[in-house]
Coordinates of C-alpha atoms in Angstrom, one line a residue:
M419 CA -44.8 -12.3 236.4
Q420 CA -46.3 -10.2 239.3
R421 CA -49.3 -8.0 239.3
M422 CA -48.1 -4.6 240.4
K423 CA -49.0 -1.0 240.2
G424 CA -46.7 1.1 238.0
A425 CA -45.4 3.1 241.0
E426 CA -44.7 -0.1 242.9
L427 CA -42.7 -1.4 239.9
I428 CA -40.7 1.8 239.7
V429 CA -39.8 1.8 243.4
E430 CA -38.8 -1.9 243.4
Y431 CA -36.6 -1.3 240.3
L432 CA -34.9 1.6 242.0
I433 CA -34.2 -0.6 245.0
A434 CA -32.9 -3.5 242.8
N435 CA -30.4 -1.0 241.3
D436 CA -29.1 0.0 244.8
I437 CA -30.6 3.5 244.5
P438 CA -30.8 4.7 248.2
Y439 CA -32.5 8.0 247.7
V440 CA -35.3 9.8 245.8
F441 CA -34.9 13.5 245.9
G442 CA -38.3 14.9 245.0
I443 CA -41.2 17.2 245.6
C444 CA -44.8 16.0 245.7
G445 CA -47.5 17.3 243.4
H446 CA -50.9 16.1 242.2
G447 CA -49.2 14.4 239.2
N448 CA -46.9 12.2 241.2
V449 CA -48.9 11.6 244.4
G450 CA -49.3 8.0 243.2
M451 CA -45.6 7.4 244.0
L452 CA -45.8 8.4 247.6
D453 CA -47.5 5.3 249.1
P454 CA -45.1 2.8 247.5
L455 CA -42.2 5.0 248.7
Y456 CA -43.7 5.0 252.2
Q457 CA -44.1 1.2 252.1
A458 CA -40.4 0.8 251.1
R459 CA -39.1 3.6 253.4
D460 CA -36.7 1.2 255.2
R461 CA -35.1 0.4 251.8
I462 CA -35.2 3.7 250.0
A463 CA -35.5 7.2 251.5
L464 CA -37.5 10.2 250.1
I465 CA -35.8 13.5 250.7
S466 CA -38.1 16.4 249.9
P467 CA -36.3 19.8 249.4
R468 CA -38.2 23.0 249.0
H469 CA -37.5 23.4 245.3
E470 CA -37.1 21.0 242.4
Q471 CA -33.9 22.7 241.2
V472 CA -32.3 21.8 244.5
A473 CA -33.4 18.1 244.2
A474 CA -31.6 17.7 240.8
H475 CA -28.5 19.5 242.0
M476 CA -28.4 17.2 245.0
A477 CA -28.7 14.2 242.8
D478 CA -26.0 15.5 240.5
A479 CA -23.5 16.1 243.3
Y480 CA -24.3 12.8 244.9
F481 CA -23.3 11.0 241.8
R482 CA -20.1 13.0 241.5
V483 CA -19.0 11.9 244.9
R484 CA -20.1 8.2 244.9
H485 CA -20.3 7.4 241.2
K486 CA -23.7 5.8 241.9
P487 CA -26.9 7.4 240.8
V488 CA -30.0 8.5 242.6
A489 CA -33.4 9.5 241.3
T490 CA -35.4 12.7 241.4
L491 CA -39.2 12.8 241.5
T492 CA -41.2 15.9 240.2
S493 CA -44.8 16.5 239.3
C494 CA -46.3 17.6 236.0
G495 CA -46.0 21.0 234.5
P496 CA -43.9 23.6 236.5
G497 CA -42.6 21.1 239.0
S498 CA -40.7 19.2 236.3
C499 CA -39.8 22.4 234.3
N500 CA -37.9 23.5 237.4
I501 CA -35.3 20.8 236.9
I502 CA -34.4 21.8 233.3
M503 CA -31.4 23.9 234.4
P504 CA -29.9 21.4 236.8
L505 CA -30.4 18.6 234.2
A506 CA -28.4 20.8 231.7
C507 CA -25.7 21.1 234.4
A508 CA -25.6 17.4 234.8
L509 CA -25.6 16.7 231.0
T510 CA -22.7 19.1 230.2
D511 CA -20.6 17.7 233.1
S512 CA -21.4 14.0 232.4
S513 CA -23.2 13.4 235.7
A514 CA -25.8 10.7 235.9
L515 CA -29.3 10.9 237.5
L516 CA -32.7 9.4 236.8
A517 CA -35.3 12.1 236.5
I518 CA -38.7 10.7 237.1
T519 CA -41.3 13.2 236.0
A520 CA -45.1 13.0 236.1
N521 CA -47.5 14.0 233.4
V522 CA -51.3 14.2 233.0
P523 CA -53.4 11.0 232.7
T524 CA -53.3 9.4 229.3
Q525 CA -57.1 9.5 229.2
Q526 CA -56.8 13.3 229.2
F527 CA -54.0 13.6 226.6
N528 CA -54.5 16.6 224.3
R529 CA -57.5 18.0 226.1
S530 CA -55.5 20.7 227.9
P531 CA -56.1 19.4 231.4
F532 CA -54.3 21.1 234.3
Q533 CA -50.6 21.6 233.5
E534 CA -50.5 19.8 230.2
I535 CA -48.1 21.2 227.6
N536 CA -49.8 20.3 224.2
R537 CA -49.3 23.1 221.7
H538 CA -47.4 20.8 219.3
F539 CA -47.9 17.3 220.8
Q540 CA -49.9 15.8 223.6
A541 CA -48.3 15.6 227.1
D542 CA -45.2 17.2 225.5
F543 CA -42.9 17.6 228.5
V544 CA -40.6 15.1 226.7
N545 CA -39.8 17.8 224.1
I546 CA -39.0 20.3 226.8
V547 CA -36.6 18.0 228.5
R548 CA -35.1 16.3 225.5
P549 CA -32.1 18.8 224.9
V550 CA -30.9 18.4 228.5
V551 CA -30.9 14.6 228.9
K552 CA -29.3 11.7 227.2
R553 CA -32.7 10.1 226.5
S554 CA -36.3 10.7 227.5
F555 CA -38.9 7.8 227.8
Q556 CA -42.7 8.2 228.1
P557 CA -44.3 4.8 228.9
T558 CA -48.0 5.2 228.6
R559 CA -49.0 1.7 230.0
V560 CA -47.7 -0.2 233.0
D561 CA -46.5 -3.0 230.8
M562 CA -44.2 -0.5 229.0
L563 CA -42.4 0.4 232.3
P564 CA -40.0 -2.6 232.6
L565 CA -38.3 -1.9 229.2
A566 CA -38.3 1.8 229.7
L567 CA -36.8 1.6 233.1
R568 CA -34.1 -0.9 232.0
Q569 CA -33.2 1.1 229.0
A570 CA -33.2 4.4 230.9
M571 CA -30.9 3.0 233.6
T572 CA -28.5 1.5 231.1
A573 CA -28.4 4.7 229.0
M574 CA -27.7 6.8 232.1
L575 CA -24.6 4.8 233.1
S576 CA -23.1 3.5 229.8
G577 CA -20.5 5.3 227.7
R578 CA -20.4 9.0 228.7
P579 CA -22.8 9.1 231.7
G580 CA -25.6 11.6 232.0
P581 CA -29.1 12.3 233.1
V582 CA -32.0 10.3 231.7
N583 CA -35.7 11.1 232.0
V584 CA -38.7 8.8 232.5
D585 CA -41.9 10.7 232.1
V586 CA -44.9 8.9 233.7
P587 CA -48.5 9.8 233.1
F588 CA -50.6 10.1 236.3
N589 CA -52.6 6.9 235.7
V590 CA -49.6 4.7 235.0
F591 CA -48.4 5.2 238.6
Q592 CA -51.7 3.7 239.8
E593 CA -52.9 1.2 237.2
E594 CA -51.9 -2.5 237.6
D595 CA -50.7 -5.1 235.2
E596 CA -48.8 -8.4 235.2
V597 CA -45.2 -7.4 234.7
E598 CA -41.8 -9.0 235.0
M599 CA -39.1 -7.1 237.0
P600 CA -36.3 -6.2 234.6
P601 CA -32.7 -7.1 235.6
P602 CA -30.6 -4.4 237.1
A603 CA -28.6 -2.3 234.7
P604 CA -24.7 -2.6 234.6
P605 CA -23.1 -0.1 237.0
L606 CA -20.8 2.7 235.9
N607 CA -17.6 1.5 234.2
A608 CA -18.9 -2.1 233.9
Q609 CA -18.4 -1.8 230.2
R610 CA -15.1 -0.2 229.1
G611 CA -13.9 0.3 225.5
G612 CA -10.2 0.3 224.7
A613 CA -7.9 1.5 221.9
S614 CA -6.6 -0.7 219.2
P615 CA -3.0 -2.0 219.7
E616 CA -1.9 0.0 216.7
D617 CA -3.3 3.3 218.2
V618 CA -1.7 2.5 221.6
S619 CA 1.7 2.0 219.9
R620 CA 1.4 5.1 217.7
A621 CA 0.4 7.2 220.7
L622 CA 3.3 5.9 222.8
D623 CA 5.8 6.5 220.0
L624 CA 4.6 10.1 219.8
I625 CA 4.8 10.6 223.5
L626 CA 8.3 9.1 223.9
G627 CA 9.6 11.2 221.0
A628 CA 8.3 14.4 222.5
R629 CA 10.6 17.0 224.2
R630 CA 7.9 19.0 225.9
P631 CA 4.8 16.7 226.5
V632 CA 1.9 17.5 228.8
I633 CA -1.2 15.5 229.8
F634 CA -4.5 17.4 229.9
I635 CA -7.2 15.6 231.9
G636 CA -10.9 16.2 232.4
H637 CA -13.9 14.7 234.0
G638 CA -13.5 11.5 232.0
V639 CA -10.5 10.5 234.0
T640 CA -12.4 11.1 237.3
L641 CA -15.4 9.2 236.0
S642 CA -13.3 6.3 234.8
E643 CA -11.6 6.2 238.3
A644 CA -8.2 6.3 236.6
S645 CA -6.3 8.3 239.3
R646 CA -3.9 5.5 240.1
E647 CA -3.1 4.7 236.4
L648 CA -2.7 8.4 235.6
T649 CA -0.4 9.0 238.5
E650 CA 1.7 5.9 237.6
F651 CA 2.0 6.9 233.9
A652 CA 2.8 10.6 234.6
K653 CA 5.5 9.7 237.1
K654 CA 7.1 6.9 235.0
L655 CA 7.6 9.3 232.1
A656 CA 7.9 12.6 234.2
I657 CA 5.1 14.2 232.2
P658 CA 3.4 17.3 233.8
V659 CA -0.4 17.2 234.1
I660 CA -2.8 20.0 233.4
S661 CA -6.4 19.6 234.8
S662 CA -9.8 20.9 234.1
P663 CA -11.8 21.7 237.2
N664 CA -13.7 18.4 237.1
G665 CA -10.5 16.4 236.7
M666 CA -8.8 18.1 239.7
G667 CA -7.4 15.7 242.2
C668 CA -6.9 12.7 239.9
L669 CA -3.2 13.6 240.3
D670 CA -2.5 15.0 243.8
M671 CA -2.3 18.7 243.0
T672 CA 0.6 19.2 245.5
D673 CA 2.7 16.9 243.3
P674 CA 5.4 18.7 241.4
L675 CA 4.0 17.3 238.1
S676 CA 0.6 18.9 238.7
L677 CA 0.4 22.3 236.9
G678 CA -3.2 23.1 237.9
F679 CA -5.9 24.5 235.6
I680 CA -5.4 26.2 232.2
G681 CA -7.2 29.1 230.5
R682 CA -8.0 32.7 231.3
N683 CA -8.1 32.1 235.1
G684 CA -5.7 29.2 235.1
A685 CA -2.4 28.9 236.8
F686 CA 0.6 30.5 235.0
P687 CA 2.7 27.3 234.8
A688 CA -0.3 25.5 233.2
N689 CA -0.8 28.1 230.4
E690 CA 3.0 28.5 229.9
A691 CA 3.4 24.7 229.5
G692 CA 0.3 24.3 227.3
R693 CA 1.3 26.9 224.8
R694 CA 4.9 25.7 224.6
A695 CA 4.2 21.9 224.6
D696 CA 5.1 19.9 221.5
V697 CA 2.7 17.0 222.3
V698 CA -0.5 17.1 224.3
I699 CA -2.2 13.9 225.5
A700 CA -5.8 15.0 226.3
I701 CA -7.7 12.3 228.2
G702 CA -11.4 12.6 228.9
A703 CA -11.2 16.4 228.5
R704 CA -13.1 18.9 226.3
F705 CA -11.3 21.9 224.9
D706 CA -14.0 24.3 225.9
D707 CA -13.6 28.1 225.6
R708 CA -12.5 28.6 229.2
S709 CA -9.8 25.9 229.2
A710 CA -8.7 26.9 225.7
S711 CA -8.6 30.7 226.0
S712 CA -11.5 30.9 223.6
W713 CA -9.3 28.9 221.1
L714 CA -7.1 31.9 220.5
P715 CA -3.7 30.6 219.5
G716 CA -0.8 31.2 221.8
F717 CA -2.6 31.8 225.1
S718 CA -3.2 28.3 226.3
W719 CA -2.6 25.9 223.3
N720 CA -0.9 26.1 219.9
F721 CA -2.6 23.5 217.8
P722 CA -1.9 22.3 215.1
H723 CA 1.7 23.3 215.7
T724 CA 1.5 21.2 218.8
K725 CA 0.7 17.5 218.2
L726 CA -2.5 16.3 219.8
I727 CA -3.5 12.8 221.1
H728 CA -7.2 13.0 222.1
V729 CA -8.8 10.2 224.0
D730 CA -12.5 10.2 225.0
V731 CA -15.4 7.8 225.3
D732 CA -17.6 10.3 223.4
A733 CA -16.9 10.3 219.7
D734 CA -18.5 13.8 219.4
E735 CA -15.7 15.3 221.5
L736 CA -12.9 14.0 219.2
G737 CA -12.1 16.8 216.9
R738 CA -14.9 19.1 218.0
N739 CA -12.5 22.1 218.4
Y740 CA -9.0 20.8 217.6
P741 CA -8.6 18.0 215.0
P742 CA -6.4 15.4 216.7
D743 CA -3.3 13.9 215.2
I744 CA -4.3 10.7 216.9
G745 CA -8.0 10.4 217.9
I746 CA -8.9 7.5 220.1
L747 CA -12.4 6.4 221.2
A748 CA -11.7 4.7 224.5
D749 CA -12.3 4.7 228.3
A750 CA -9.7 6.7 230.1
R751 CA -8.6 4.0 232.6
T752 CA -8.5 1.3 229.9
F753 CA -6.3 3.5 227.7
L754 CA -3.9 4.4 230.5
R755 CA -3.6 0.7 231.4
Q756 CA -2.9 0.0 227.7
L757 CA -0.1 2.6 227.6
L758 CA 1.4 1.2 230.8
G759 CA 1.3 -2.3 229.4
E760 CA 2.9 -1.2 226.1
L761 CA 5.6 0.7 228.1
D762 CA 6.3 -2.5 230.1
R763 CA 6.4 -4.6 227.0
R764 CA 9.0 -2.4 225.4
G765 CA 11.1 -1.9 228.4
T766 CA 13.0 1.4 229.0
S767 CA 13.0 3.5 225.9
P768 CA 16.4 4.8 224.7
H769 CA 14.7 8.2 224.1
F770 CA 13.6 8.5 227.7
N771 CA 15.6 9.5 230.8
P772 CA 13.9 8.3 234.0
P773 CA 13.1 10.9 236.7
S774 CA 16.2 9.9 238.7
Q775 CA 18.3 11.1 235.7
A776 CA 16.2 14.1 234.9
G777 CA 19.2 16.4 235.0
E778 CA 20.0 15.5 231.4
G779 CA 17.9 15.1 228.3
R780 CA 14.5 16.4 227.4
E781 CA 12.9 15.7 230.9
G782 CA 15.5 17.8 232.7
E783 CA 15.1 20.8 230.4
W784 CA 11.3 20.7 230.3
L785 CA 10.9 20.2 234.0
A786 CA 13.5 22.8 234.7
D787 CA 11.5 25.3 232.6
I788 CA 8.3 24.4 234.5
G789 CA 10.1 24.8 237.8
K790 CA 11.1 28.3 236.8
W791 CA 7.6 29.2 235.8
R792 CA 6.2 27.8 239.0
A793 CA 8.7 29.9 241.0
E794 CA 7.7 33.1 239.1
W795 CA 4.0 32.4 239.7
E796 CA 4.7 31.7 243.4
K797 CA 6.7 34.9 243.8
F798 CA 3.9 36.9 242.1
T799 CA 0.9 35.4 244.1
R800 CA 2.3 34.3 247.5
P801 CA 2.4 37.7 249.2
N802 CA -1.4 38.1 248.7
F803 CA -2.1 34.9 250.5
E804 CA -0.5 36.3 253.6
M805 CA -2.3 39.6 253.8
H806 CA -4.9 40.4 256.5
S807 CA -7.7 42.8 255.6
S808 CA -11.3 43.7 256.1
P809 CA -13.1 42.9 253.9
M810 CA -11.1 39.7 253.2
R811 CA -8.8 39.3 250.2
P812 CA -10.1 36.3 248.1
E813 CA -6.7 34.5 248.4
R814 CA -7.2 34.3 252.2
V815 CA -10.5 32.6 251.8
V816 CA -9.0 29.9 249.5
A817 CA -5.9 29.4 251.7
D818 CA -7.9 29.1 254.9
C819 CA -10.3 26.6 253.4
Q820 CA -7.3 24.6 252.2
A821 CA -5.8 24.7 255.7
V822 CA -9.0 23.6 257.5
L823 CA -10.4 20.9 255.2
P824 CA -8.8 17.4 255.3
D825 CA -7.5 15.8 252.1
D826 CA -10.7 13.9 251.6
G827 CA -12.9 16.9 252.5
I828 CA -15.4 17.9 249.8
I829 CA -15.6 21.4 248.5
C830 CA -18.7 22.2 246.4
C831 CA -18.1 25.3 244.3
D832 CA -20.8 27.6 243.0
V833 CA -20.2 29.7 239.9
G834 CA -19.0 33.2 239.4
V835 CA -15.9 35.1 240.6
S836 CA -15.5 32.9 243.7
H837 CA -15.2 29.8 241.4
N838 CA -12.5 31.6 239.4
W839 CA -10.3 31.9 242.5
Y840 CA -10.8 28.2 243.4
M841 CA -10.0 27.1 239.8
Q842 CA -6.8 29.1 239.9
F843 CA -5.5 28.2 243.4
W844 CA -7.3 25.2 244.9
N845 CA -5.1 22.1 245.4
A846 CA -7.4 19.0 245.3
R847 CA -5.5 16.1 246.9
K848 CA -7.9 13.3 245.8
P849 CA -10.5 12.8 243.0
Q850 CA -14.2 13.4 243.5
C851 CA -13.5 16.0 246.2
M852 CA -13.9 19.3 244.2
L853 CA -17.3 19.6 242.6
N854 CA -18.0 22.2 240.0
S855 CA -20.8 23.2 237.6
W856 CA -18.4 23.7 234.7
G857 CA -20.1 23.2 231.3
F858 CA -23.4 24.9 232.0
S859 CA -22.4 26.9 235.1
G860 CA -25.7 26.9 236.9
M861 CA -26.1 29.3 239.8
G862 CA -27.1 27.4 242.9
F863 CA -25.2 24.2 242.1
G864 CA -22.7 24.6 245.0
A865 CA -25.2 25.7 247.7
A866 CA -27.7 22.9 246.8
G867 CA -25.3 20.2 245.6
A868 CA -23.5 20.2 249.0
L869 CA -26.6 18.6 250.5
G870 CA -26.3 15.7 248.0
A871 CA -22.6 15.5 248.5
K872 CA -23.0 15.1 252.2
L873 CA -25.5 12.4 251.9
A874 CA -23.1 10.6 249.6
A875 CA -20.2 10.9 252.1
P876 CA -21.7 11.5 255.5
E877 CA -18.4 10.8 257.3
R878 CA -16.5 13.6 255.4
P879 CA -16.8 17.4 255.8
V880 CA -18.6 19.2 253.0
V881 CA -18.2 22.9 252.5
A882 CA -20.1 24.8 249.8
V883 CA -18.4 28.0 248.6
T884 CA -21.3 30.0 247.2
G885 CA -21.6 33.6 246.1
D886 CA -24.2 35.9 247.6
G887 CA -26.0 35.9 244.3
C888 CA -25.9 32.1 244.0
F889 CA -27.1 31.6 247.5
T890 CA -30.1 33.9 247.2
M891 CA -31.3 31.8 244.3
V892 CA -31.7 28.7 246.5
P893 CA -31.9 29.9 250.1
H894 CA -34.4 27.2 251.0
V895 CA -31.4 24.7 251.2
L896 CA -31.3 25.9 254.8
C897 CA -34.8 24.3 255.4
T898 CA -33.8 21.0 253.9
A899 CA -30.6 20.8 255.9
V900 CA -32.5 21.3 259.2
E901 CA -35.4 19.0 258.2
Y902 CA -33.1 16.1 257.3
D903 CA -30.2 16.9 259.6
I904 CA -27.6 17.3 256.8
P905 CA -24.6 19.0 258.4
V906 CA -23.1 21.0 255.6
V907 CA -21.2 24.3 255.9
W908 CA -22.0 27.2 253.6
V909 CA -19.3 29.8 253.1
I910 CA -21.1 32.8 251.4
W911 CA -18.7 34.8 249.3
N912 CA -20.4 38.1 250.1
N913 CA -19.1 40.8 247.7
F914 CA -22.5 42.6 247.3
G915 CA -23.1 41.9 243.6
W916 CA -22.8 39.9 240.5
V917 CA -19.1 40.7 240.5
S918 CA -17.9 38.5 237.7
I919 CA -20.3 40.3 235.3
R920 CA -19.6 43.7 236.9
D921 CA -15.9 43.1 236.0
I922 CA -16.8 42.4 232.4
Q923 CA -18.8 45.7 232.3
L924 CA -15.9 47.6 233.7
G925 CA -13.3 46.0 231.5
L926 CA -15.1 45.9 228.2
F927 CA -18.1 48.3 228.3
G928 CA -16.7 51.7 229.1
G929 CA -16.0 51.3 232.7
R930 CA -19.5 51.8 234.0
E931 CA -21.6 49.6 236.4
H932 CA -25.3 49.1 235.9
G933 CA -27.5 46.3 237.2
T934 CA -24.6 44.2 238.5
M935 CA -24.2 45.4 242.1
F936 CA -26.6 45.2 245.0
H937 CA -27.7 48.6 246.5
Q938 CA -30.2 49.8 248.9
G939 CA -33.3 51.6 247.5
G940 CA -33.9 55.3 247.3
G941 CA -31.2 56.0 244.8
N942 CA -28.2 55.7 247.1
K943 CA -25.2 53.6 246.4
K944 CA -24.9 51.9 249.8
P945 CA -24.1 48.2 249.3
Y946 CA -27.0 45.9 250.2
N947 CA -27.5 42.3 251.1
P948 CA -29.7 40.5 253.6
D949 CA -28.2 39.6 256.9
F950 CA -27.3 36.1 255.9
A951 CA -26.5 35.0 259.4
A952 CA -29.8 36.2 260.7
W953 CA -31.5 34.5 257.8
A954 CA -29.8 31.2 258.6
K955 CA -30.7 31.5 262.3
A956 CA -34.3 32.1 261.4
A957 CA -34.2 28.7 259.6
G958 CA -32.6 27.0 262.5
V959 CA -29.1 27.0 261.2
D960 CA -26.1 28.2 263.2
A961 CA -24.3 31.1 261.6
L962 CA -21.6 33.7 262.0
T963 CA -20.7 36.9 260.0
V964 CA -17.0 37.2 259.2
T965 CA -15.6 40.6 258.1
R966 CA -11.9 40.3 259.1
S967 CA -9.5 37.8 257.6
Q968 CA -8.0 37.1 261.0
D969 CA -11.3 35.5 262.1
F970 CA -12.2 33.3 259.1
R971 CA -10.0 30.2 259.7
G972 CA -11.2 29.8 263.3
A973 CA -14.8 30.3 262.3
L974 CA -14.5 27.7 259.6
E975 CA -12.9 25.2 261.9
H976 CA -15.7 25.8 264.4
A977 CA -18.4 25.3 261.7
V978 CA -16.9 22.1 260.4
K979 CA -16.4 20.6 263.9
S980 CA -19.9 21.5 265.0
N981 CA -21.2 18.6 262.7
K982 CA -24.5 20.4 262.0
P983 CA -25.7 22.8 259.4
F984 CA -23.7 26.0 259.6
L985 CA -23.5 29.2 257.6
L986 CA -20.6 31.7 257.4
D987 CA -21.3 35.1 255.9
V988 CA -17.9 36.1 254.7
H989 CA -17.3 39.6 253.4
V990 CA -14.9 39.5 250.5
D991 CA -13.2 42.4 248.7
A992 CA -14.9 42.8 245.3
E993 CA -12.1 45.0 244.0
V994 CA -9.5 42.2 244.0
R995 CA -9.6 40.2 240.8
P996 CA -8.1 36.9 239.8
P997 CA -4.9 37.5 237.8
S998 CA -5.6 36.3 234.2
T999 CA -2.8 34.2 232.7
G1000 CA -4.7 33.3 229.5
A1001 CA -7.5 35.0 227.6
W1002 CA -11.2 34.8 227.1
Q1003 CA -13.2 36.4 224.3
L1004 CA -16.9 36.9 223.7
P1005 CA -17.1 38.1 220.1
P1006 CA -17.4 40.8 219.0
T1007 CA -15.9 42.3 222.1
P1008 CA -12.1 42.3 222.2
Y1009 CA -10.1 40.1 224.6
K1010 CA -7.7 41.3 227.2
E1011 CA -4.0 40.4 227.3
P1012 CA -2.9 38.3 230.3
A1013 CA -2.2 40.1 233.5
F1014 CA 0.7 37.8 234.1
G1015 CA 2.7 36.1 231.3
Q1016 CA 2.2 36.7 227.6
R1017 CA 1.1 35.1 224.4
F1018 CA 3.5 32.7 222.8
L1019 CA 3.2 31.9 219.1
P1020 CA 5.8 29.3 217.9
D1021 CA 5.7 30.4 214.3
T1022 CA 7.1 33.8 215.3
A1023 CA 9.2 33.0 218.4
P1024 CA 11.9 30.4 218.9
M1025 CA 11.0 27.3 220.9
K1026 CA 13.0 26.7 224.0

């Protein structure tokens, strides 16, 4: 037992759990944490961005790259309210971070002191944050901290990871008590659950009997670090793999078995394979509206006509949108290892032709169809990647980023139309290299998260692709990059508007634009944006404006090689739209038919 201040105990517990950073902003509520962090500055670093939203996005991205958590520190009232959106992003994408928030002194609970929320309960920030974290704790005495910290850290990393909140009243940071340091929490993936032998056998029977199987992977495969097992299983049985954005790279996306993303803005081979498959093995993936074409039959999937094996560590995801034929509560890597073990135990199945014999049998027919769809898609899209124009075609931005970044380079995507292009055409070569705000789609994730990603992997280039709208929500990232010498590159996808929403207006609301594009004042329609390069230079960041496609690749190479914060203001043609290959519906508005490919309903059309 040691006599410690609450803040000292918190700092020592963070260090004991190998947490290298606290991303936070000071306030009167958390000032008691600053001295202990100063005393331990050689063991844990405080990074102070200019906005709490940025701090939480940084922590989220750091975890996605390293699979090790960091902490955020925010003050009471508005300081902590500013992290609600990025916590929601982390929760919906299963990303872990420890959000330490401050609150008013317990001696002043329910007296409406400065920045207390107490309409329904005293010091009630816990009820504000509760929907966007796995669990919220509010220790009101120093002797309550050891249990709260241990339980918070364990909850954050066990099962399906996610953000956890510890809300600390002002006095608890500073008061002392005799406390025992709790043991470190188990790291991510220390505790893995597997499937029953019977379920493994049933699943493999269904897979081996399929003529048109596909694997659909999500963030669960990435988090489980199951890339090697996935690749081995897919190649042994020659099963093509469809990926959600947060699963991209678990199978090298240049591999012939990789079909890319599925859904409205997915790749055509992925949608065509998904809607014609007879068995889908979904591992660590949610069937959300964008990856399931709003659950409209025939565009991306055809359940229940297609048999579904659904594997996830979260029981709530099993059967949420499609009731599985075989639902398995298991860790992705453990389940894949079990399948590989069962395959080895059985030996070569008489129903399976190995890839070397794929000219005959179901593998040859299925892979031949997929090869045909891939060739059709390539013929349709490839010419656009080779065009030079001013402003740039979106395809050129994607292609030149792909050419410049090494296989282990990290691309941090913001949301909006730019992200649609990267979902459709980016080829991630390794896992944990393409970061996306997928489930909650928070604007600013890419621009801010890139800072955390670079701290997680300082030896690798990190490029944020962020829209002009997203960047102007968090422009203070420039200050943080300069203050802490974080050499990230921002590629601003500058199309002078909220173009993804503008396109919905034009397509579904009578063809008019209102409130979705940026114009100069005075009633004229001249496009307006700040001079992003000048803005960056004012903050001490090198910058270039790129308006011609011929100049972008060289500019990006220069920015990456500079190894310092760099911004590229890239003017992109807003009138070129991603070709839809699935559908997306926001009831009661109608949905659009695919721009390439067509709906396939097995009940009314013959299966190949």
